[in-house]
PDB file of C-alpha atoms in Angstrom:
ATOM      1  CA  VAL A   1      16.938 -29.700   8.873  1.00 38.00           C
ATOM      2  CA  GLU A   2      15.172 -32.234   6.200  1.00 44.00           C
ATOM      3  CA  ILE A   3      12.467 -30.991   4.141  1.00 43.00           C
ATOM      4  CA  THR A   4      10.316 -33.381   3.684  1.00 52.00           C
ATOM      5  CA  ASP A   5       7.134 -31.695   2.173  1.00 56.00           C
ATOM      6  CA  PRO A   6       7.532 -31.484  -1.680  1.00 61.00           C
ATOM      7  CA  LYS A   7       5.482 -28.229  -1.736  1.00 65.00           C
ATOM      8  CA  ILE A   8       7.445 -26.278   0.225  1.00 63.00           C
ATOM      9  CA  PHE A   9      10.434 -27.838  -1.202  1.00 62.00           C
ATOM     10  CA  SER A  10       9.222 -26.712  -4.493  1.00 70.00           C
ATOM     11  CA  PHE A  11       8.960 -23.048  -3.443  1.00 70.00           C
ATOM     12  CA  LEU A  12      12.782 -23.032  -1.941  1.00 66.00           C
ATOM     13  CA  VAL A  13      14.311 -24.199  -4.865  1.00 64.00           C
ATOM     14  CA  SER A  14      12.334 -22.019  -7.565  1.00 76.00           C
ATOM     15  CA  PRO A  15      12.842 -18.534  -8.379  1.00 79.00           C
ATOM     16  CA  SER A  16      10.193 -17.531  -5.768  1.00 87.00           C
ATOM     17  CA  SER A  17      12.722 -18.231  -3.293  1.00 85.00           C
ATOM     18  CA  GLN A  18      13.746 -14.545  -3.132  1.00 87.00           C
ATOM     19  CA  ILE A  19      10.820 -12.953  -2.296  1.00 90.00           C
ATOM     20  CA  ILE A  20       9.893 -15.618   0.190  1.00 86.00           C
ATOM     21  CA  ARG A  21      13.140 -14.726   2.163  1.00 84.00           C
ATOM     22  CA  ASN A  22      12.458 -11.041   1.275  1.00 87.00           C
ATOM     23  CA  GLU A  23       8.700 -10.654   2.870  1.00 90.00           C
ATOM     24  CA  GLY A  24       8.508 -14.146   4.796  1.00 86.00           C
ATOM     25  CA  ASP A  25       6.313 -17.451   4.193  1.00 86.00           C
ATOM     26  CA  TRP A  26       3.197 -15.475   5.786  1.00 90.00           C
ATOM     27  CA  ILE A  27       2.597 -14.906   1.778  1.00 92.00           C
ATOM     28  CA  LEU A  28       2.266 -18.381   1.435  1.00 89.00           C
ATOM     29  CA  LYS A  29       0.049 -19.445   4.260  1.00 88.00           C
ATOM     30  CA  ARG A  30      -2.044 -16.689   3.391  1.00 93.00           C
ATOM     31  CA  ARG A  31      -2.491 -16.905  -0.592  1.00 94.00           C
ATOM     32  CA  GLU A  32      -5.989 -17.858  -0.601  1.00 94.00           C
ATOM     33  CA  GLU A  33      -6.770 -14.843   1.605  1.00 95.00           C
ATOM     34  CA  ILE A  34      -5.058 -12.656  -0.226  1.00 96.00           C
ATOM     35  CA  GLU A  35      -6.084 -13.169  -3.778  1.00 95.00           C
ATOM     36  CA  ALA A  36      -9.938 -13.045  -2.239  1.00 94.00           C
ATOM     37  CA  LEU A  37      -9.135  -9.574  -1.112  1.00 95.00           C
ATOM     38  CA  LYS A  38     -11.341  -6.870  -2.719  1.00 94.00           C
ATOM     39  CA  PRO A  39     -10.864  -2.769  -2.978  1.00 95.00           C
ATOM     40  CA  ARG A  40     -12.842  -0.502  -1.022  1.00 94.00           C
ATOM     41  CA  GLY A  41     -12.785   3.153  -1.771  1.00 93.00           C
ATOM     42  CA  ILE A  42     -12.067   5.717   1.049  1.00 94.00           C
ATOM     43  CA  ARG A  43     -13.984   8.927   0.140  1.00 92.00           C
ATOM     44  CA  ARG A  44     -16.821   8.014   2.477  1.00 92.00           C
ATOM     45  CA  LEU A  45     -14.321   7.297   5.135  1.00 94.00           C
ATOM     46  CA  VAL A  46     -12.402  10.045   4.974  1.00 93.00           C
ATOM     47  CA  ALA A  47     -12.884  12.464   8.033  1.00 91.00           C
ATOM     48  CA  ASP A  48      -9.278  14.329   7.502  1.00 93.00           C
ATOM     49  CA  ILE A  49      -6.490  14.369   5.634  1.00 94.00           C
ATOM     50  CA  ALA A  50      -3.142  16.162   5.427  1.00 93.00           C
ATOM     51  CA  SER A  51       0.199  16.184   3.267  1.00 94.00           C
ATOM     52  CA  SER A  52       4.090  17.123   3.494  1.00 93.00           C
ATOM     53  CA  THR A  53       2.949  19.960   0.733  1.00 90.00           C
ATOM     54  CA  GLY A  54       0.266  21.521   2.419  1.00 88.00           C
ATOM     55  CA  GLU A  55      -2.368  21.826   0.211  1.00 82.00           C
ATOM     56  CA  ASP A  56      -6.117  22.411   0.731  1.00 81.00           C
ATOM     57  CA  LYS A  57      -8.475  19.544   1.481  1.00 83.00           C
ATOM     58  CA  GLN A  58     -10.375  19.505  -2.019  1.00 83.00           C
ATOM     59  CA  LYS A  59      -6.962  19.125  -3.659  1.00 85.00           C
ATOM     60  CA  LEU A  60      -5.894  16.355  -1.526  1.00 92.00           C
ATOM     61  CA  LEU A  61      -9.249  14.356  -2.020  1.00 89.00           C
ATOM     62  CA  ARG A  62      -8.453  13.876  -5.492  1.00 91.00           C
ATOM     63  CA  ILE A  63      -6.913  10.880  -4.131  1.00 94.00           C
ATOM     64  CA  SER A  64     -10.652   9.641  -3.619  1.00 92.00           C
ATOM     65  CA  ASP A  65     -12.432  10.768  -6.657  1.00 91.00           C
ATOM     66  CA  GLY A  66     -12.187   7.592  -8.717  1.00 88.00           C
ATOM     67  CA  ARG A  67     -10.503   9.529 -11.609  1.00 93.00           C
ATOM     68  CA  LEU A  68      -7.007   8.147 -12.484  1.00 96.00           C
ATOM     69  CA  HIS A  69      -6.130  11.265 -14.289  1.00 95.00           C
ATOM     70  CA  THR A  70      -5.939  13.375 -11.689  1.00 94.00           C
ATOM     71  CA  ARG A  71      -3.395  13.168  -8.555  1.00 94.00           C
ATOM     72  CA  TRP A  72      -2.002  14.280  -5.759  1.00 95.00           C
ATOM     73  CA  SER A  73       1.930  15.075  -5.751  1.00 94.00           C
ATOM     74  CA  PRO A  74       4.502  16.956  -4.386  1.00 93.00           C
ATOM     75  CA  GLN A  75       5.738  17.804  -7.731  1.00 90.00           C
ATOM     76  CA  LYS A  76       9.307  18.393  -7.205  1.00 93.00           C
ATOM     77  CA  GLY A  77      10.316  16.406 -10.344  1.00 94.00           C
ATOM     78  CA  ARG A  78      11.991  14.073  -8.077  1.00 97.00           C
ATOM     79  CA  GLN A  79      11.653  11.595  -5.209  1.00 97.00           C
ATOM     80  CA  GLU A  80      13.663  13.010  -2.337  1.00 95.00           C
ATOM     81  CA  GLY A  81      12.751  10.158   0.285  1.00 89.00           C
ATOM     82  CA  GLY A  82      13.654  10.620   3.711  1.00 88.00           C
ATOM     83  CA  THR A  83      10.582  12.023   5.761  1.00 85.00           C
ATOM     84  CA  SER A  84       9.736  14.764   2.986  1.00 91.00           C
ATOM     85  CA  GLU A  85       6.942  13.159   1.181  1.00 95.00           C
ATOM     86  CA  TRP A  86       3.908  11.986   2.745  1.00 95.00           C
ATOM     87  CA  LEU A  87       0.107  11.757   3.235  1.00 95.00           C
ATOM     88  CA  ALA A  88      -1.633  11.386   6.500  1.00 94.00           C
ATOM     89  CA  LEU A  89      -5.556  10.265   6.792  1.00 95.00           C
ATOM     90  CA  ARG A  90      -8.030   9.995   9.595  1.00 95.00           C
ATOM     91  CA  PHE A  91     -11.158   8.004   8.959  1.00 95.00           C
ATOM     92  CA  ASP A  92     -14.356   8.686  10.844  1.00 94.00           C
ATOM     93  CA  HIS A  93     -14.220   5.238  12.508  1.00 94.00           C
ATOM     94  CA  PRO A  94     -11.662   2.179  12.669  1.00 94.00           C
ATOM     95  CA  VAL A  95     -11.481   0.202   9.437  1.00 94.00           C
ATOM     96  CA  THR A  96     -10.179  -3.565   8.958  1.00 94.00           C
ATOM     97  CA  VAL A  97      -7.669  -3.737   6.684  1.00 96.00           C
ATOM     98  CA  ALA A  98      -5.484  -6.651   4.826  1.00 96.00           C
ATOM     99  CA  GLY A  99      -3.330  -4.252   2.559  1.00 97.00           C
ATOM    100  CA  LEU A 100      -3.821  -0.746   0.476  1.00 98.00           C
ATOM    101  CA  GLU A 101      -3.931   0.226  -3.311  1.00 98.00           C
ATOM    102  CA  ILE A 102      -1.576   3.390  -3.774  1.00 98.00           C
ATOM    103  CA  SER A 103      -2.052   3.915  -7.329  1.00 97.00           C
ATOM    104  CA  PRO A 104      -0.218   6.392  -9.369  1.00 98.00           C
ATOM    105  CA  GLY A 105      -3.084   6.048 -12.053  1.00 97.00           C
ATOM    106  CA  ASP A 106      -2.038   7.359 -15.637  1.00 97.00           C
ATOM    107  CA  PHE A 107       1.129   8.696 -14.292  1.00 97.00           C
ATOM    108  CA  HIS A 108       2.543   5.052 -14.606  1.00 96.00           C
ATOM    109  CA  THR A 109       6.531   6.250 -14.211  1.00 97.00           C
ATOM    110  CA  ASP A 110       5.386   8.112 -10.857  1.00 98.00           C
ATOM    111  CA  PHE A 111       5.228   5.272  -8.659  1.00 98.00           C
ATOM    112  CA  PRO A 112       7.182   5.516  -5.058  1.00 98.00           C
ATOM    113  CA  ARG A 113      10.666   4.307  -5.274  1.00 98.00           C
ATOM    114  CA  GLY A 114      10.142   3.272  -1.209  1.00 98.00           C
ATOM    115  CA  LEU A 115       7.030   2.849   1.183  1.00 98.00           C
ATOM    116  CA  GLU A 116       6.807   3.134   4.857  1.00 97.00           C
ATOM    117  CA  ILE A 117       3.321   2.938   5.914  1.00 97.00           C
ATOM    118  CA  LYS A 118       2.562   3.473   9.785  1.00 96.00           C
ATOM    119  CA  SER A 119      -1.038   3.405  11.147  1.00 95.00           C
ATOM    120  CA  SER A 120      -3.000   3.518  14.367  1.00 94.00           C
ATOM    121  CA  PRO A 121      -6.329   1.493  15.413  1.00 93.00           C
ATOM    122  CA  GLU A 122      -7.888   4.625  16.927  1.00 90.00           C
ATOM    123  CA  CYS A 123      -7.151   8.298  16.911  1.00 89.00           C
ATOM    124  CA  ALA A 124      -9.555  11.672  17.655  1.00 83.00           C
ATOM    125  CA  SER A 125      -6.926  13.790  15.381  1.00 84.00           C
ATOM    126  CA  LEU A 126      -4.492  13.502  12.079  1.00 81.00           C
ATOM    127  CA  PRO A 127      -1.168  11.764  13.013  1.00 66.00           C
ATOM    128  CA  GLY A 128       1.219  13.954  14.527  1.00 59.00           C
ATOM    129  CA  ASN A 129       3.098  12.139  17.134  1.00 59.00           C
ATOM    130  CA  GLU A 130       4.820   9.352  15.739  1.00 70.00           C
ATOM    131  CA  GLU A 131       5.117   7.627  18.646  1.00 72.00           C
ATOM    132  CA  SER A 132       1.629   7.331  18.349  1.00 82.00           C
ATOM    133  CA  LEU A 133       1.886   5.079  15.015  1.00 91.00           C
ATOM    134  CA  HIS A 134       3.160   1.683  14.319  1.00 94.00           C
ATOM    135  CA  THR A 135       4.990   0.791  11.404  1.00 96.00           C
ATOM    136  CA  VAL A 136       2.842  -2.033   9.364  1.00 97.00           C
ATOM    137  CA  PHE A 137       4.725  -1.832   6.184  1.00 97.00           C
ATOM    138  CA  ARG A 138       8.421  -0.800   5.116  1.00 97.00           C
ATOM    139  CA  GLN A 139      10.045  -1.713   1.592  1.00 96.00           C
ATOM    140  CA  ASN A 140      13.047   0.368   0.327  1.00 96.00           C
ATOM    141  CA  PRO A 141      13.397  -0.034  -2.744  1.00 96.00           C
ATOM    142  CA  TRP A 142       9.651  -0.725  -3.722  1.00 97.00           C
ATOM    143  CA  GLN A 143       9.791  -4.072  -5.521  1.00 96.00           C
ATOM    144  CA  GLY A 144       6.307  -4.423  -7.071  1.00 96.00           C
ATOM    145  CA  ALA A 145       3.013  -5.959  -6.170  1.00 97.00           C
ATOM    146  CA  LEU A 146       3.014  -9.232  -4.747  1.00 96.00           C
ATOM    147  CA  LYS A 147       1.513 -11.608  -7.627  1.00 96.00           C
ATOM    148  CA  TYR A 148       0.902 -15.236  -7.806  1.00 96.00           C
ATOM    149  CA  THR A 149       1.170 -17.841 -10.746  1.00 94.00           C
ATOM    150  CA  PRO A 150      -1.548 -20.347 -11.187  1.00 93.00           C
ATOM    151  CA  SER A 151       0.406 -22.916  -9.322  1.00 89.00           C
ATOM    152  CA  GLY A 152       0.468 -20.578  -6.412  1.00 91.00           C
ATOM    153  CA  TYR A 153       4.332 -19.502  -6.680  1.00 91.00           C
ATOM    154  CA  PRO A 154       4.793 -15.523  -5.675  1.00 94.00           C
ATOM    155  CA  PHE A 155       6.324 -13.283  -7.655  1.00 95.00           C
ATOM    156  CA  TYR A 156       6.600  -9.424  -8.197  1.00 95.00           C
ATOM    157  CA  GLY A 157       4.857  -7.579 -10.430  1.00 96.00           C
ATOM    158  CA  ALA A 158       5.078  -4.144 -11.959  1.00 96.00           C
ATOM    159  CA  GLN A 159       6.147  -1.569 -10.035  1.00 97.00           C
ATOM    160  CA  SER A 160       3.776   0.872 -11.567  1.00 97.00           C
ATOM    161  CA  ASP A 161       0.893  -1.693  -9.341  1.00 98.00           C
ATOM    162  CA  VAL A 162       1.367  -0.147  -6.210  1.00 98.00           C
ATOM    163  CA  THR A 163      -0.377  -2.696  -4.229  1.00 98.00           C
ATOM    164  CA  LEU A 164       0.682  -3.988  -0.868  1.00 98.00           C
ATOM    165  CA  HIS A 165      -0.307  -6.818   1.646  1.00 97.00           C
ATOM    166  CA  PHE A 166       0.406  -6.521   5.553  1.00 97.00           C
ATOM    167  CA  ARG A 167       1.352  -9.346   7.428  1.00 94.00           C
ATOM    168  CA  GLU A 168      -1.947  -9.616   9.296  1.00 94.00           C
ATOM    169  CA  VAL A 169      -5.336  -8.035   9.303  1.00 95.00           C
ATOM    170  CA  ILE A 170      -5.255  -4.571  11.345  1.00 95.00           C
ATOM    171  CA  SER A 171      -7.646  -2.093  12.568  1.00 95.00           C
ATOM    172  CA  ILE A 172      -6.979   1.440  11.458  1.00 95.00           C
ATOM    173  CA  GLN A 173      -8.236   4.608  11.803  1.00 95.00           C
ATOM    174  CA  CYS A 174      -4.949   6.856  10.907  1.00 95.00           C
ATOM    175  CA  LEU A 175      -2.778   6.101   8.141  1.00 94.00           C
ATOM    176  CA  LYS A 176       0.478   7.557   7.255  1.00 95.00           C
ATOM    177  CA  ILE A 177       1.761   6.844   3.846  1.00 97.00           C
ATOM    178  CA  SER A 178       5.617   8.040   3.399  1.00 96.00           C
ATOM    179  CA  GLN A 179       7.390   7.901   0.105  1.00 97.00           C
ATOM    180  CA  ILE A 180      10.975   7.320   1.272  1.00 97.00           C
ATOM    181  CA  GLY A 181      12.925   5.900  -1.966  1.00 97.00           C
ATOM    182  CA  GLN A 182      14.837   8.130  -4.427  1.00 97.00           C
ATOM    183  CA  THR A 183      15.028   8.995  -8.117  1.00 97.00           C
ATOM    184  CA  SER A 184      15.949  12.263  -9.538  1.00 96.00           C
ATOM    185  CA  ASP A 185      13.909  11.810 -12.565  1.00 95.00           C
ATOM    186  CA  PHE A 186      10.127  11.386 -11.644  1.00 97.00           C
ATOM    187  CA  ASP A 187       7.373  12.638  -9.257  1.00 96.00           C
ATOM    188  CA  TRP A 188       5.770  10.829  -6.578  1.00 97.00           C
ATOM    189  CA  SER A 189       2.130  10.793  -7.755  1.00 97.00           C
ATOM    190  CA  VAL A 190      -0.968   9.445  -5.809  1.00 97.00           C
ATOM    191  CA  ALA A 191      -4.298   9.202  -8.244  1.00 97.00           C
ATOM    192  CA  ARG A 192      -6.565   6.841  -5.996  1.00 96.00           C
ATOM    193  CA  ILE A 193      -6.296   5.048  -2.879  1.00 97.00           C
ATOM    194  CA  ARG A 194      -8.101   2.005  -1.853  1.00 96.00           C
ATOM    195  CA  LEU A 195      -8.193  -0.468   1.120  1.00 96.00           C
ATOM    196  CA  LEU A 196      -7.662  -3.927   0.740  1.00 96.00           C
ATOM    197  CA  VAL A 197     -10.552  -5.512   2.603  1.00 94.00           C
ATOM    198  CA  PRO A 198     -12.714  -9.052   2.289  1.00 85.00           C
ATOM    199  CA  ASP A 199     -15.454  -9.075   0.216  1.00 71.00           C
ATOM    200  CA  ILE A 200     -18.109  -8.737   2.505  1.00 62.00           C
ATOM    201  CA  GLU A 201     -16.549  -5.148   3.587  1.00 58.00           C
ATOM    202  CA  ALA A 202     -15.405  -4.108   0.169  1.00 56.00           C
ATOM    203  CA  SER A 203     -19.651  -4.158  -0.682  1.00 50.00           C
ATOM    204  CA  LEU A 204     -19.899  -1.243   1.892  1.00 55.00           C
ATOM    205  CA  ASP A 205     -18.037   1.359  -0.467  1.00 54.00           C
ATOM    206  CA  ASN A 206     -16.934   0.134  -3.625  1.00 50.00           C
ATOM    207  CA  GLU A 207     -15.532   3.475  -5.489  1.00 50.00           C
TER     208      GLU A 207
END
């Protein structure tokens, strides 16, 4: 196929060609929308929360207290991957979301080595039945946050910046975040979770 659009050709012959192959051309088509997204805190949205380690709700809510020096973590000294490390959240109503920030906060080396995000647009209780959830993001190994140069060329940023974007804007009420990668040296730590939403939504609860 002959490529006549010089802009598209410049992406394909640039260092950005690998990330475009990995993610798809939607990262080019939705660049302006992605760069305009704002973070929205979840503290006022969370109706229920659970984890693979079974802590009480108050400990788990550290992910929404706005403080980057507090965290939730399996605290195993490693990341085992598979299905053994996860957080599940239910919001009090469906929310329009384009991505997530799952920050390790001050624990910079504790970013997930792989991530899988599943969601449901409506739910009456925390995710229990996997069949009710749909995979909206999966990356193993985790590459880093999607960034753009001033000229619009996409690239992966630091792995400690755990900011991810969905291929399309979705409505979610239940959310399951699983750490699916492996490392024998570092915990998985979550200091803050925020939703990436259009600016008008962010103003509702910007924590």
